Coordinates of N, CA, C and O in Angstrom, one line a residue:
Q207 N -7.2 -4.3 -20.0 CA -7.5 -3.2 -19.1 C -6.9 -3.4 -17.7 O -7.2 -4.4 -17.1
V208 N -6.2 -2.4 -17.3 CA -5.5 -2.5 -16.0 C -6.6 -2.4 -14.8 O -7.4 -1.5 -14.9
Q209 N -6.5 -3.3 -13.9 CA -7.3 -3.3 -12.7 C -6.5 -3.4 -11.5 O -5.6 -4.3 -11.5
V210 N -6.7 -2.6 -10.5 CA -6.0 -2.7 -9.3 C -7.0 -2.6 -8.2 O -7.7 -1.6 -8.1
V211 N -7.1 -3.7 -7.4 CA -8.2 -3.8 -6.4 C -7.6 -4.1 -5.0 O -7.0 -5.2 -4.8
E212 N -7.9 -3.3 -4.1 CA -7.5 -3.5 -2.7 C -8.6 -4.2 -1.9 O -9.8 -4.1 -2.3
S213 N -8.2 -4.9 -0.9 CA -9.2 -5.5 0.0 C -8.5 -5.7 1.4 O -7.3 -5.5 1.5
G214 N -9.3 -6.0 2.4 CA -8.8 -6.3 3.7 C -9.0 -5.2 4.7 O -8.7 -5.5 5.9
G215 N -9.5 -4.1 4.3 CA -9.7 -3.0 5.3 C -10.9 -3.4 6.2 O -11.7 -4.3 6.0
G216 N -11.1 -2.6 7.3 CA -12.2 -2.8 8.2 C -12.0 -2.0 9.4 O -11.1 -1.1 9.5
L217 N -12.8 -2.3 10.4 CA -12.7 -1.7 11.7 C -12.0 -2.6 12.7 O -12.3 -3.8 12.8
V218 N -11.0 -2.0 13.4 CA -10.2 -2.8 14.4 C -9.9 -1.9 15.6 O -9.8 -0.7 15.4
Q219 N -9.8 -2.5 16.7 CA -9.4 -1.8 17.9 C -7.9 -1.5 17.9 O -7.1 -2.2 17.3
A220 N -7.6 -0.4 18.6 CA -6.2 0.0 18.8 C -5.4 -1.2 19.3 O -5.8 -1.9 20.2
G221 N -4.2 -1.4 18.7 CA -3.4 -2.6 19.1 C -3.6 -3.8 18.2 O -2.8 -4.7 18.3
G222 N -4.6 -3.8 17.5 CA -5.0 -4.9 16.6 C -4.2 -4.9 15.3 O -3.4 -4.1 15.1
S223 N -4.5 -5.9 14.5 CA -3.8 -6.1 13.2 C -4.8 -6.2 12.0 O -5.9 -6.7 12.2
L224 N -4.4 -5.8 10.9 CA -5.1 -6.0 9.6 C -4.0 -6.4 8.6 O -2.9 -5.9 8.6
R225 N -4.5 -7.1 7.6 CA -3.6 -7.4 6.4 C -4.4 -7.0 5.2 O -5.4 -7.5 4.8
L226 N -3.8 -6.0 4.5 CA -4.4 -5.5 3.3 C -3.8 -6.2 2.1 O -2.6 -6.6 2.1
S227 N -4.6 -6.5 1.1 CA -4.2 -7.1 -0.1 C -4.5 -6.2 -1.3 O -5.5 -5.4 -1.3
C228 N -3.7 -6.3 -2.4 CA -3.9 -5.5 -3.6 C -3.6 -6.5 -4.8 O -2.5 -6.9 -4.9
R229 N -4.6 -6.8 -5.5 CA -4.4 -7.6 -6.7 C -4.5 -6.8 -7.9 O -5.5 -6.1 -8.1
A230 N -3.5 -7.0 -8.8 CA -3.4 -6.2 -10.1 C -3.6 -7.2 -11.2 O -3.1 -8.3 -11.2
S231 N -4.3 -6.7 -12.3 CA -4.4 -7.5 -13.5 C -4.3 -6.5 -14.7 O -4.5 -5.3 -14.5
G232 N -4.1 -7.1 -15.9 CA -3.9 -6.3 -17.1 C -2.6 -5.6 -17.2 O -2.4 -4.7 -18.1
L233 N -1.6 -5.9 -16.4 CA -0.3 -5.4 -16.5 C 0.7 -6.5 -16.1 O 0.3 -7.5 -15.5
T234 N 1.9 -6.4 -16.5 CA 3.0 -7.3 -16.1 C 3.4 -6.9 -14.7 O 4.2 -5.9 -14.5
F235 N 3.0 -7.7 -13.7 CA 3.1 -7.2 -12.4 C 4.5 -7.0 -11.9 O 4.8 -6.0 -11.3
D236 N 5.4 -7.9 -12.3 CA 6.8 -7.7 -11.9 C 7.6 -6.7 -12.7 O 8.8 -6.6 -12.5
D237 N 6.9 -6.0 -13.6 CA 7.5 -4.8 -14.3 C 7.3 -3.5 -13.4 O 7.9 -2.5 -13.8
Y238 N 6.5 -3.6 -12.4 CA 6.1 -2.5 -11.6 C 6.6 -2.5 -10.2 O 6.5 -3.5 -9.5
H239 N 7.1 -1.4 -9.7 CA 7.2 -1.1 -8.3 C 5.8 -0.8 -7.8 O 5.0 -0.3 -8.5
M240 N 5.7 -1.1 -6.5 CA 4.4 -0.9 -5.9 C 4.5 -0.1 -4.6 O 5.5 -0.1 -4.0
G241 N 3.4 0.5 -4.3 CA 3.4 1.3 -3.1 C 2.0 1.3 -2.4 O 1.0 1.1 -3.1
W242 N 2.0 1.6 -1.1 CA 0.8 1.8 -0.3 C 0.8 3.3 0.1 O 1.8 3.8 0.6
F243 N -0.3 3.9 -0.1 CA -0.6 5.3 0.3 C -1.8 5.3 1.2 O -2.7 4.4 1.1
R244 N -1.9 6.3 2.0 CA -3.2 6.5 2.8 C -3.5 8.0 2.9 O -2.7 8.9 2.7
Q245 N -4.8 8.2 3.0 CA -5.3 9.6 3.1 C -6.4 9.6 4.2 O -7.4 8.9 4.0
A246 N -6.2 10.4 5.2 CA -7.2 10.6 6.2 C -8.0 11.9 5.9 O -7.5 12.8 5.2
P247 N -9.2 12.0 6.4 CA -10.0 13.2 6.2 C -9.3 14.5 6.5 O -8.7 14.6 7.6
G248 N -9.2 15.5 5.6 CA -8.6 16.7 5.9 C -7.1 16.7 5.8 O -6.5 17.7 6.1
K249 N -6.5 15.6 5.4 CA -5.0 15.5 5.3 C -4.6 15.1 3.9 O -5.4 14.6 3.1
E250 N -3.4 15.4 3.6 CA -2.8 15.1 2.3 C -2.5 13.6 2.3 O -2.3 12.9 3.3
R251 N -2.4 13.1 1.1 CA -2.1 11.7 0.9 C -0.7 11.4 1.3 O 0.3 12.2 1.0
E252 N -0.5 10.4 2.1 CA 0.8 10.0 2.7 C 1.3 8.7 2.1 O 0.6 7.8 2.0
R253 N 2.6 8.8 1.7 CA 3.2 7.5 1.3 C 3.6 6.7 2.5 O 4.4 7.1 3.3
V254 N 3.0 5.5 2.5 CA 3.2 4.6 3.7 C 4.3 3.7 3.5 O 5.1 3.5 4.4
S255 N 4.4 3.0 2.4 CA 5.4 2.0 2.2 C 5.5 1.8 0.7 O 4.6 1.9 -0.1
C256 N 6.7 1.3 0.3 CA 7.1 1.0 -1.1 C 7.8 -0.3 -1.2 O 8.5 -0.7 -0.2
I257 N 7.7 -1.0 -2.3 CA 8.5 -2.2 -2.5 C 8.8 -2.2 -4.0 O 8.0 -1.9 -4.9
S258 N 10.1 -2.6 -4.3 CA 10.6 -2.7 -5.6 C 10.0 -3.9 -6.3 O 9.4 -4.8 -5.7
W259 N 10.2 -4.0 -7.6 CA 9.6 -5.0 -8.4 C 9.9 -6.4 -7.9 O 9.0 -7.3 -8.0
S260 N 11.1 -6.6 -7.4 CA 11.5 -7.9 -7.0 C 11.3 -8.1 -5.5 O 11.4 -9.3 -5.0
G261 N 11.0 -7.1 -4.8 CA 10.9 -7.1 -3.3 C 12.2 -6.9 -2.6 O 12.2 -6.9 -1.4
A262 N 13.3 -6.6 -3.4 CA 14.6 -6.4 -2.8 C 14.7 -5.1 -2.0 O 15.5 -5.1 -1.0
M263 N 14.0 -4.1 -2.4 CA 14.0 -2.8 -1.7 C 12.6 -2.5 -1.1 O 11.6 -2.7 -1.7
T264 N 12.7 -2.0 0.1 CA 11.4 -1.6 0.8 C 11.7 -0.3 1.5 O 12.8 0.1 1.8
Y265 N 10.6 0.4 1.7 CA 10.6 1.7 2.4 C 9.4 1.8 3.3 O 8.3 1.3 2.9
Y266 N 9.6 2.4 4.5 CA 8.5 2.7 5.4 C 8.5 4.1 5.9 O 9.6 4.6 6.2
A267 N 7.4 4.7 5.9 CA 7.3 6.0 6.5 C 7.6 5.9 8.0 O 7.3 4.9 8.6
D268 N 8.2 6.9 8.6 CA 8.5 6.9 10.0 C 7.3 6.6 10.9 O 7.5 5.9 11.9
S269 N 6.2 7.0 10.5 CA 5.0 6.8 11.3 C 4.5 5.4 11.4 O 3.8 5.0 12.3
V270 N 5.0 4.5 10.5 CA 4.6 3.1 10.5 C 5.8 2.2 10.7 O 5.5 0.9 10.8
K271 N 7.0 2.7 10.7 CA 8.2 1.8 10.7 C 8.1 0.9 12.0 O 7.9 1.4 13.1
G272 N 8.4 -0.3 11.8 CA 8.4 -1.3 12.9 C 7.0 -1.9 13.2 O 6.9 -2.9 14.0
R273 N 6.0 -1.3 12.6 CA 4.6 -1.9 12.8 C 4.0 -2.5 11.5 O 3.2 -3.4 11.6
F274 N 4.4 -1.9 10.4 CA 3.9 -2.4 9.1 C 4.9 -3.1 8.4 O 6.1 -2.9 8.5
S275 N 4.5 -4.1 7.5 CA 5.4 -4.8 6.7 C 4.8 -5.0 5.3 O 3.7 -5.5 5.2
I276 N 5.5 -4.6 4.3 CA 5.1 -4.7 2.9 C 5.7 -6.0 2.3 O 6.8 -6.3 2.5
S277 N 4.9 -6.6 1.4 CA 5.4 -7.8 0.7 C 4.7 -7.9 -0.6 O 3.6 -7.3 -0.8
R278 N 5.2 -8.8 -1.5 CA 4.5 -9.0 -2.7 C 4.7 -10.5 -3.1 O 5.7 -11.1 -2.8
D279 N 3.7 -11.0 -3.8 CA 3.8 -12.3 -4.4 C 3.6 -12.1 -5.9 O 2.5 -12.0 -6.4
N280 N 4.7 -12.1 -6.7 CA 4.6 -11.8 -8.1 C 3.9 -13.0 -8.8 O 3.2 -12.7 -9.9
A281 N 3.9 -14.2 -8.3 CA 3.2 -15.3 -9.0 C 1.7 -15.1 -8.9 O 1.0 -15.6 -9.7
K282 N 1.3 -14.4 -7.9 CA -0.2 -14.1 -7.7 C -0.6 -12.7 -8.0 O -1.7 -12.3 -7.8
N283 N 0.3 -11.9 -8.6 CA 0.1 -10.5 -8.9 C -0.5 -9.7 -7.7 O -1.4 -8.9 -7.9
T284 N 0.0 -10.0 -6.6 CA -0.6 -9.5 -5.4 C 0.4 -8.8 -4.5 O 1.5 -9.3 -4.3
L285 N 0.0 -7.6 -3.9 CA 0.8 -6.9 -3.0 C 0.1 -6.9 -1.6 O -1.2 -7.0 -1.6
Y286 N 0.8 -6.9 -0.6 CA 0.3 -7.0 0.8 C 0.8 -5.9 1.7 O 1.9 -5.4 1.5
L287 N 0.0 -5.6 2.7 CA 0.5 -4.7 3.7 C 0.0 -5.3 5.1 O -1.2 -5.2 5.3
Q288 N 0.9 -5.9 5.8 CA 0.6 -6.4 7.1 C 0.7 -5.2 8.1 O 1.8 -4.6 8.2
M289 N -0.3 -4.9 8.8 CA -0.4 -3.8 9.7 C -0.6 -4.3 11.1 O -1.7 -4.9 11.4
N290 N 0.4 -4.1 12.0 CA 0.3 -4.6 13.4 C 0.3 -3.3 14.3 O 0.7 -2.3 13.9
S291 N -0.1 -3.6 15.6 CA -0.1 -2.5 16.6 C -0.7 -1.3 16.1 O -0.2 -0.2 16.2
L292 N -1.9 -1.4 15.5 CA -2.6 -0.3 14.9 C -3.0 0.8 15.9 O -3.3 0.5 17.1
K293 N -2.9 2.0 15.5 CA -3.2 3.2 16.3 C -4.4 3.9 15.7 O -4.5 3.9 14.4
P294 N -5.1 4.7 16.4 CA -6.2 5.5 15.9 C -5.7 6.4 14.7 O -6.4 6.6 13.8
E295 N -4.5 6.9 14.8 CA -4.0 7.8 13.8 C -3.7 7.1 12.5 O -3.3 7.7 11.5
D296 N -3.7 5.7 12.5 CA -3.6 5.0 11.2 C -4.9 5.0 10.4 O -5.0 4.5 9.3
T297 N -6.0 5.5 11.0 CA -7.3 5.5 10.4 C -7.2 6.3 9.1 O -6.8 7.5 9.1
A298 N -7.6 5.7 8.0 CA -7.4 6.4 6.6 C -8.0 5.5 5.6 O -8.2 4.3 5.8
M299 N -8.2 6.0 4.4 CA -8.4 5.2 3.2 C -7.0 4.8 2.7 O -6.1 5.7 2.5
Y300 N -6.8 3.5 2.5 CA -5.5 3.0 2.0 C -5.6 2.6 0.6 O -6.5 1.9 0.1
Y301 N -4.6 3.1 -0.2 CA -4.6 2.9 -1.6 C -3.3 2.2 -2.1 O -2.2 2.4 -1.6
C302 N -3.5 1.3 -3.0 CA -2.4 0.6 -3.7 C -2.1 1.3 -5.0 O -3.0 1.7 -5.7
A303 N -0.8 1.4 -5.3 CA -0.4 2.0 -6.5 C 0.7 1.3 -7.2 O 1.6 0.7 -6.5
A304 N 0.8 1.4 -8.5 CA 1.8 0.8 -9.3 C 2.5 1.8 -10.2 O 1.8 2.7 -10.8
G305 N 3.8 1.7 -10.3 CA 4.5 2.7 -11.1 C 5.8 2.1 -11.6 O 6.3 1.1 -11.1
R306 N 6.5 2.8 -12.5 CA 7.8 2.4 -13.0 C 9.0 3.0 -12.3 O 10.1 2.6 -12.7
V307 N 8.8 3.8 -11.4 CA 9.8 4.4 -10.6 C 9.6 4.0 -9.1 O 8.5 4.1 -8.6
Y308 N 10.7 3.5 -8.5 CA 10.6 3.0 -7.2 C 10.4 4.1 -6.2 O 11.1 5.1 -6.1
C309 N 9.3 3.9 -5.4 CA 9.1 4.8 -4.2 C 9.0 6.3 -4.6 O 9.5 7.2 -3.9
A310 N 8.3 6.5 -5.7 CA 8.0 7.9 -6.1 C 6.9 8.5 -5.3 O 6.2 7.9 -4.5
T311 N 6.8 9.8 -5.5 CA 5.6 10.5 -4.9 C 4.3 10.1 -5.6 O 4.4 9.6 -6.7
S312 N 3.2 10.4 -5.0 CA 2.0 9.8 -5.4 C 1.6 10.2 -6.9 O 1.1 9.3 -7.6
H313 N 1.9 11.4 -7.3 CA 1.5 11.8 -8.6 C 2.3 11.1 -9.7 O 1.9 11.1 -10.9
E314 N 3.4 10.4 -9.3 CA 4.2 9.7 -10.3 C 3.8 8.2 -10.5 O 4.3 7.5 -11.4
Y315 N 2.9 7.7 -9.7 CA 2.4 6.4 -9.8 C 1.3 6.3 -10.9 O 0.5 7.2 -11.0
K316 N 1.4 5.3 -11.7 CA 0.5 5.2 -12.9 C -0.9 4.7 -12.7 O -1.9 5.2 -13.2
Y317 N -0.9 3.6 -11.9 CA -2.2 2.9 -11.6 C -2.5 2.9 -10.2 O -1.7 2.7 -9.3
W318 N -3.8 3.1 -9.9 CA -4.3 3.2 -8.5 C -5.5 2.3 -8.3 O -6.4 2.2 -9.2
G319 N -5.6 1.7 -7.1 CA -6.8 1.1 -6.8 C -7.9 2.0 -6.2 O -7.7 3.2 -6.1
Q320 N -9.0 1.5 -5.9 CA -10.1 2.3 -5.4 C -10.0 2.6 -3.9 O -10.8 3.5 -3.5
G321 N -9.2 2.0 -3.2 CA -9.0 2.2 -1.8 C -9.8 1.3 -0.9 O -10.8 0.7 -1.3
T322 N -9.3 1.0 0.2 CA -10.0 0.2 1.2 C -9.8 1.0 2.6 O -8.8 1.4 3.0
Q323 N -10.9 1.1 3.3 CA -11.0 1.9 4.5 C -10.5 1.1 5.7 O -10.9 0.0 5.9
V324 N -9.6 1.7 6.4 CA -9.1 1.2 7.7 C -9.5 2.2 8.8 O -9.1 3.4 8.7
T325 N -10.2 1.7 9.8 CA -10.6 2.5 10.9 C -10.2 1.8 12.2 O -10.5 0.7 12.4
V326 N -9.4 2.6 13.0 CA -8.9 2.0 14.2 C -9.5 2.8 15.4 O -9.4 4.0 15.5
S327 N -10.2 2.1 16.2 CA -10.9 2.7 17.3 C -10.0 2.7 18.6 O -9.2 1.8 18.7
S328 N -10.2 3.6 19.4 CA -9.4 3.7 20.7 C -10.1 3.0 21.8 O -11.2 2.5 21.7

């Protein structure tokens, strides 16, 4: 049974950093491209970052470019999102997703985690 579990969220002051983790089980991890999405109250789900199965390709939304860094450790079946210089507008529920198409829109990802809350105070 496929399990995708995020961790690492929390409350942080503006300018601070968090590192999110996403561990997957029940699937061949390096068969899947991975992505991070976020959704704030009253807003649509936003694609934050993507990484290909090998890590060779990455994508960042303009809103996080230069501040966030996506990585993966296939030996540990784990995806990461390093978030630096956090802003209040980064406040959202962050979701990890796995799919067979690189950097697809949210509805095309097959497996999703439960989300981890990131709250950035001003």
